[in-house]
């Protein structure tokens, strides 16, 4: 566990956009075309196409997103300026400026299956408290007490910034876990896996379960500075 922050108060800021579109390939092609040689201040940009696989039960009945774009920028101003490029051609776009925190890196490459999760906190818990619990005790339960490092290859937490603007309350996500594991280890993150049962029990302390969206994705790099 490193707990190393790569954004937020530092120079780098990350922009994550959750999108719903009618035609994912057409959206991706148009997205890449709009990028051209990149965006001002962009360091790296990837798109993640959501695969039609249920990793974890969607208790809230929220329709899954079709794609997730991620961009790393050298300043918040450049990240904010890029939001239009990330959203064009979408039926629905949720923009999230985040502080990316590296929690675990096994050093094992290449990386295989990638999962992105989005959640909102309990109404009775502040964003700061929810993120602190998630980064602290929750990580300890999963990675230390239940040996999630046995199958996790890489794990980041994306903490949504306190003043991130959103259009509606249902878009006001607080965190986005992002992790990689081997394809043949997917059973390790199934609902009935011991580590996931322990994690689900602790989520009751900070996470509003109906908001939880879990997506298995295919990552496609589209720009590197």
mmCIF file of C-alpha atoms in Angstrom:
data_model
loop_
_atom_site.group_PDB
_atom_site.id
_atom_site.type_symbol
_atom_site.label_atom_id
_atom_site.label_comp_id
_atom_site.label_asym_id
_atom_site.label_seq_id
_atom_site.Cartn_x
_atom_site.Cartn_y
_atom_site.Cartn_z
ATOM 1 C CA UNK A 1 0.000 0.000 0.000
ATOM 2 C CA UNK A 2 1.390 3.344 -0.947
ATOM 3 C CA UNK A 3 -1.437 5.842 -0.482
ATOM 4 C CA UNK A 4 0.439 8.172 -2.827
ATOM 5 C CA UNK A 5 -1.613 11.056 -4.174
ATOM 6 C CA UNK A 6 -0.977 12.071 -7.776
ATOM 7 C CA UNK A 7 -3.479 14.893 -8.044
ATOM 8 C CA UNK A 8 -5.722 17.224 -6.065
ATOM 9 C CA UNK A 9 -3.451 19.646 -4.245
ATOM 10 C CA UNK A 10 -0.497 18.837 -6.494
ATOM 11 C CA UNK A 11 0.150 20.130 -9.988
ATOM 12 C CA UNK A 12 -1.593 17.286 -11.801
ATOM 13 C CA UNK A 13 -5.386 17.079 -11.945
ATOM 14 C CA UNK A 14 -7.380 14.202 -13.367
ATOM 15 C CA UNK A 15 -10.716 14.505 -15.149
ATOM 16 C CA UNK A 16 -13.014 11.478 -15.326
ATOM 17 C CA UNK A 17 -16.161 11.627 -17.459
ATOM 18 C CA UNK A 18 -18.841 8.940 -17.328
ATOM 19 C CA UNK A 19 -20.814 8.869 -20.577
ATOM 20 C CA UNK A 20 -23.868 7.257 -22.095
ATOM 21 C CA UNK A 21 -24.055 7.120 -25.878
ATOM 22 C CA UNK A 22 -26.083 5.383 -28.572
ATOM 23 C CA UNK A 23 -23.055 4.276 -30.598
ATOM 24 C CA UNK A 24 -19.863 3.779 -28.567
ATOM 25 C CA UNK A 25 -17.546 3.258 -31.526
ATOM 26 C CA UNK A 26 -18.818 6.354 -33.298
ATOM 27 C CA UNK A 27 -18.385 8.357 -30.085
ATOM 28 C CA UNK A 28 -14.826 7.073 -29.629
ATOM 29 C CA UNK A 29 -13.871 7.837 -33.238
ATOM 30 C CA UNK A 30 -15.240 11.376 -32.914
ATOM 31 C CA UNK A 31 -13.512 11.780 -29.547
ATOM 32 C CA UNK A 32 -10.130 10.804 -30.988
ATOM 33 C CA UNK A 33 -10.676 13.091 -33.976
ATOM 34 C CA UNK A 34 -11.467 16.033 -31.680
ATOM 35 C CA UNK A 35 -8.299 15.397 -29.698
ATOM 36 C CA UNK A 36 -6.114 15.806 -32.755
ATOM 37 C CA UNK A 37 -2.671 16.427 -31.292
ATOM 38 C CA UNK A 38 -4.003 16.570 -27.765
ATOM 39 C CA UNK A 39 -5.518 19.236 -25.535
ATOM 40 C CA UNK A 40 -3.755 22.114 -23.774
ATOM 41 C CA UNK A 41 -1.990 20.793 -20.701
ATOM 42 C CA UNK A 42 -2.909 17.160 -21.402
ATOM 43 C CA UNK A 43 -0.389 14.575 -20.253
ATOM 44 C CA UNK A 44 -2.328 11.398 -21.019
ATOM 45 C CA UNK A 45 -5.858 10.509 -22.148
ATOM 46 C CA UNK A 46 -7.558 7.109 -22.306
ATOM 47 C CA UNK A 47 -11.068 5.916 -23.053
ATOM 48 C CA UNK A 48 -12.541 2.889 -21.315
ATOM 49 C CA UNK A 49 -15.275 1.020 -23.161
ATOM 50 C CA UNK A 50 -17.634 -0.730 -20.755
ATOM 51 C CA UNK A 51 -17.951 -4.446 -21.416
ATOM 52 C CA UNK A 52 -21.370 -6.160 -21.096
ATOM 53 C CA UNK A 53 -20.349 -8.156 -18.029
ATOM 54 C CA UNK A 54 -21.896 -7.833 -14.573
ATOM 55 C CA UNK A 55 -19.059 -7.797 -12.058
ATOM 56 C CA UNK A 56 -21.197 -6.922 -9.060
ATOM 57 C CA UNK A 57 -24.939 -6.648 -8.563
ATOM 58 C CA UNK A 58 -26.317 -3.198 -9.267
ATOM 59 C CA UNK A 59 -28.543 -2.761 -6.207
ATOM 60 C CA UNK A 60 -29.795 0.684 -7.215
ATOM 61 C CA UNK A 61 -30.891 -0.257 -10.704
ATOM 62 C CA UNK A 62 -28.785 2.517 -12.230
ATOM 63 C CA UNK A 63 -28.227 1.995 -15.942
ATOM 64 C CA UNK A 64 -24.546 1.278 -16.560
ATOM 65 C CA UNK A 65 -22.510 3.860 -18.402
ATOM 66 C CA UNK A 66 -21.241 3.021 -21.877
ATOM 67 C CA UNK A 67 -17.767 4.485 -21.565
ATOM 68 C CA UNK A 68 -15.460 6.290 -19.164
ATOM 69 C CA UNK A 69 -12.881 8.797 -20.356
ATOM 70 C CA UNK A 70 -9.875 9.724 -18.225
ATOM 71 C CA UNK A 71 -7.492 12.620 -18.737
ATOM 72 C CA UNK A 72 -4.477 13.760 -16.737
ATOM 73 C CA UNK A 73 -3.694 17.483 -16.979
ATOM 74 C CA UNK A 74 -0.975 19.747 -15.678
ATOM 75 C CA UNK A 75 -3.475 22.091 -14.000
ATOM 76 C CA UNK A 76 -7.091 22.298 -12.953
ATOM 77 C CA UNK A 77 -7.696 25.086 -15.454
ATOM 78 C CA UNK A 78 -6.653 22.826 -18.329
ATOM 79 C CA UNK A 79 -8.758 19.945 -16.977
ATOM 80 C CA UNK A 80 -11.806 22.195 -16.791
ATOM 81 C CA UNK A 81 -11.171 23.504 -20.297
ATOM 82 C CA UNK A 82 -11.159 19.921 -21.605
ATOM 83 C CA UNK A 83 -14.600 19.024 -20.266
ATOM 84 C CA UNK A 84 -16.426 19.974 -23.466
ATOM 85 C CA UNK A 85 -14.159 17.731 -25.540
ATOM 86 C CA UNK A 86 -14.856 14.820 -23.191
ATOM 87 C CA UNK A 87 -18.623 15.301 -23.322
ATOM 88 C CA UNK A 88 -19.416 16.053 -26.973
ATOM 89 C CA UNK A 89 -21.470 13.425 -28.736
ATOM 90 C CA UNK A 90 -22.921 12.000 -25.516
ATOM 91 C CA UNK A 91 -26.484 11.528 -24.368
ATOM 92 C CA UNK A 92 -25.345 11.877 -20.760
ATOM 93 C CA UNK A 93 -22.034 13.031 -19.294
ATOM 94 C CA UNK A 94 -20.943 13.231 -15.655
ATOM 95 C CA UNK A 95 -17.693 15.156 -15.144
ATOM 96 C CA UNK A 96 -15.593 14.459 -12.076
ATOM 97 C CA UNK A 97 -12.402 16.290 -11.156
ATOM 98 C CA UNK A 98 -10.491 13.939 -8.896
ATOM 99 C CA UNK A 99 -7.417 13.428 -6.786
ATOM 100 C CA UNK A 100 -5.928 10.114 -7.933
ATOM 101 C CA UNK A 101 -4.360 8.087 -5.105
ATOM 102 C CA UNK A 102 -2.197 5.042 -5.769
ATOM 103 C CA UNK A 103 -3.073 2.408 -3.159
ATOM 104 C CA UNK A 104 -1.345 -0.736 -4.434
ATOM 105 C CA UNK A 105 0.952 -1.698 -7.296
ATOM 106 C CA UNK A 106 2.121 -5.296 -7.525
ATOM 107 C CA UNK A 107 4.613 -4.416 -10.251
ATOM 108 C CA UNK A 108 3.237 -7.291 -12.328
ATOM 109 C CA UNK A 109 2.709 -6.477 -15.996
ATOM 110 C CA UNK A 110 1.024 -6.630 -18.421
ATOM 111 C CA UNK A 111 -2.236 -5.598 -16.809
ATOM 112 C CA UNK A 112 -5.301 -7.565 -17.810
ATOM 113 C CA UNK A 113 -8.883 -6.940 -16.638
ATOM 114 C CA UNK A 114 -9.729 -3.390 -15.518
ATOM 115 C CA UNK A 115 -12.670 -2.465 -13.305
ATOM 116 C CA UNK A 116 -13.979 1.046 -12.601
ATOM 117 C CA UNK A 117 -16.513 1.692 -9.841
ATOM 118 C CA UNK A 118 -18.453 4.861 -8.972
ATOM 119 C CA UNK A 119 -20.238 5.533 -5.687
ATOM 120 C CA UNK A 120 -21.863 8.229 -3.571
ATOM 121 C CA UNK A 121 -21.501 8.544 0.168
ATOM 122 C CA UNK A 122 -24.238 7.997 2.739
ATOM 123 C CA UNK A 123 -26.346 11.161 3.191
ATOM 124 C CA UNK A 124 -25.370 11.215 6.879
ATOM 125 C CA UNK A 125 -21.628 11.242 6.120
ATOM 126 C CA UNK A 126 -19.586 14.159 4.780
ATOM 127 C CA UNK A 127 -17.487 13.745 1.652
ATOM 128 C CA UNK A 128 -14.311 14.296 3.657
ATOM 129 C CA UNK A 129 -15.248 11.639 6.228
ATOM 130 C CA UNK A 130 -16.347 9.120 3.597
ATOM 131 C CA UNK A 131 -13.144 9.511 1.606
ATOM 132 C CA UNK A 132 -11.012 9.293 4.754
ATOM 133 C CA UNK A 133 -12.689 6.025 5.789
ATOM 134 C CA UNK A 134 -12.389 4.637 2.271
ATOM 135 C CA UNK A 135 -8.690 5.466 2.060
ATOM 136 C CA UNK A 136 -7.961 4.248 5.593
ATOM 137 C CA UNK A 137 -9.954 1.531 7.334
ATOM 138 C CA UNK A 138 -11.597 0.246 4.144
ATOM 139 C CA UNK A 139 -8.227 -0.350 2.471
ATOM 140 C CA UNK A 140 -6.967 -2.096 5.597
ATOM 141 C CA UNK A 141 -9.929 -4.489 5.594
ATOM 142 C CA UNK A 142 -9.556 -5.407 1.936
ATOM 143 C CA UNK A 143 -5.827 -5.415 1.325
ATOM 144 C CA UNK A 144 -4.419 -6.367 4.732
ATOM 145 C CA UNK A 145 -7.044 -8.370 6.600
ATOM 146 C CA UNK A 146 -8.492 -10.172 3.558
ATOM 147 C CA UNK A 147 -5.424 -10.434 1.316
ATOM 148 C CA UNK A 148 -6.782 -8.639 -1.747
ATOM 149 C CA UNK A 149 -3.172 -8.067 -2.792
ATOM 150 C CA UNK A 150 -3.129 -11.742 -3.771
ATOM 151 C CA UNK A 151 -5.152 -10.923 -6.886
ATOM 152 C CA UNK A 152 -5.030 -7.125 -7.311
ATOM 153 C CA UNK A 153 -2.343 -6.049 -9.770
ATOM 154 C CA UNK A 154 -2.903 -2.275 -9.549
ATOM 155 C CA UNK A 155 -5.356 -0.239 -7.496
ATOM 156 C CA UNK A 156 -6.124 3.478 -7.511
ATOM 157 C CA UNK A 157 -8.698 5.485 -5.607
ATOM 158 C CA UNK A 158 -10.077 8.563 -7.359
ATOM 159 C CA UNK A 159 -11.320 11.042 -4.738
ATOM 160 C CA UNK A 160 -13.738 13.568 -6.221
ATOM 161 C CA UNK A 161 -12.681 17.109 -5.307
ATOM 162 C CA UNK A 162 -14.797 18.885 -2.697
ATOM 163 C CA UNK A 163 -15.853 21.678 -5.050
ATOM 164 C CA UNK A 164 -16.451 19.578 -8.164
ATOM 165 C CA UNK A 165 -19.586 20.963 -9.877
ATOM 166 C CA UNK A 166 -22.389 18.583 -10.903
ATOM 167 C CA UNK A 167 -25.710 19.017 -12.680
ATOM 168 C CA UNK A 168 -27.834 16.889 -10.350
ATOM 169 C CA UNK A 169 -27.593 15.077 -6.975
ATOM 170 C CA UNK A 170 -27.475 11.633 -8.595
ATOM 171 C CA UNK A 171 -24.325 12.709 -10.454
ATOM 172 C CA UNK A 172 -22.594 13.813 -7.257
ATOM 173 C CA UNK A 173 -20.253 10.843 -6.930
ATOM 174 C CA UNK A 174 -17.634 10.911 -4.175
ATOM 175 C CA UNK A 175 -15.237 8.182 -5.233
ATOM 176 C CA UNK A 176 -14.201 5.957 -8.099
ATOM 177 C CA UNK A 177 -12.141 2.873 -7.278
ATOM 178 C CA UNK A 178 -10.112 1.681 -10.258
ATOM 179 C CA UNK A 179 -8.304 -1.645 -10.235
ATOM 180 C CA UNK A 180 -6.752 -4.308 -12.435
ATOM 181 C CA UNK A 181 -6.605 -8.059 -11.960
ATOM 182 C CA UNK A 182 -6.066 -11.110 -14.122
ATOM 183 C CA UNK A 183 -9.027 -12.295 -16.186
ATOM 184 C CA UNK A 184 -8.929 -15.688 -14.469
ATOM 185 C CA UNK A 185 -9.155 -13.991 -11.047
ATOM 186 C CA UNK A 186 -12.557 -12.360 -11.641
ATOM 187 C CA UNK A 187 -14.178 -14.792 -9.201
ATOM 188 C CA UNK A 188 -12.144 -13.071 -6.473
ATOM 189 C CA UNK A 189 -14.322 -9.953 -6.804
ATOM 190 C CA UNK A 190 -17.660 -11.770 -7.109
ATOM 191 C CA UNK A 191 -20.409 -10.993 -4.580
ATOM 192 C CA UNK A 192 -19.896 -14.255 -2.667
ATOM 193 C CA UNK A 193 -16.087 -14.015 -2.429
ATOM 194 C CA UNK A 194 -14.950 -13.673 1.226
ATOM 195 C CA UNK A 195 -13.026 -10.467 0.583
ATOM 196 C CA UNK A 196 -16.011 -8.886 -1.172
ATOM 197 C CA UNK A 197 -18.327 -9.864 1.683
ATOM 198 C CA UNK A 198 -15.992 -8.142 4.142
ATOM 199 C CA UNK A 199 -15.757 -5.083 1.889
ATOM 200 C CA UNK A 200 -19.547 -4.947 1.442
ATOM 201 C CA UNK A 201 -20.024 -5.059 5.209
ATOM 202 C CA UNK A 202 -17.655 -2.126 5.729
ATOM 203 C CA UNK A 203 -19.258 -0.145 2.899
ATOM 204 C CA UNK A 204 -22.287 0.251 5.160
ATOM 205 C CA UNK A 205 -20.219 2.748 7.163
ATOM 206 C CA UNK A 206 -19.780 5.286 4.360
ATOM 207 C CA UNK A 207 -21.262 4.204 1.007
ATOM 208 C CA UNK A 208 -24.808 4.600 -0.297
ATOM 209 C CA UNK A 209 -25.254 1.195 -1.909
ATOM 210 C CA UNK A 210 -27.997 2.112 -4.436
ATOM 211 C CA UNK A 211 -25.511 4.541 -6.012
ATOM 212 C CA UNK A 212 -22.892 1.862 -6.678
ATOM 213 C CA UNK A 213 -22.016 1.243 -10.336
ATOM 214 C CA UNK A 214 -19.375 -1.377 -11.190
ATOM 215 C CA UNK A 215 -17.994 -1.637 -14.728
ATOM 216 C CA UNK A 216 -15.581 -4.046 -16.370
ATOM 217 C CA UNK A 217 -13.864 -2.021 -19.079
ATOM 218 C CA UNK A 218 -11.487 -2.256 -22.001
ATOM 219 C CA UNK A 219 -8.892 0.513 -21.752
ATOM 220 C CA UNK A 220 -7.849 2.213 -25.000
ATOM 221 C CA UNK A 221 -5.062 4.829 -24.776
ATOM 222 C CA UNK A 222 -5.720 7.683 -27.208
ATOM 223 C CA UNK A 223 -3.077 10.290 -26.316
ATOM 224 C CA UNK A 224 0.265 10.468 -24.517
ATOM 225 C CA UNK A 225 2.242 13.707 -24.361
#
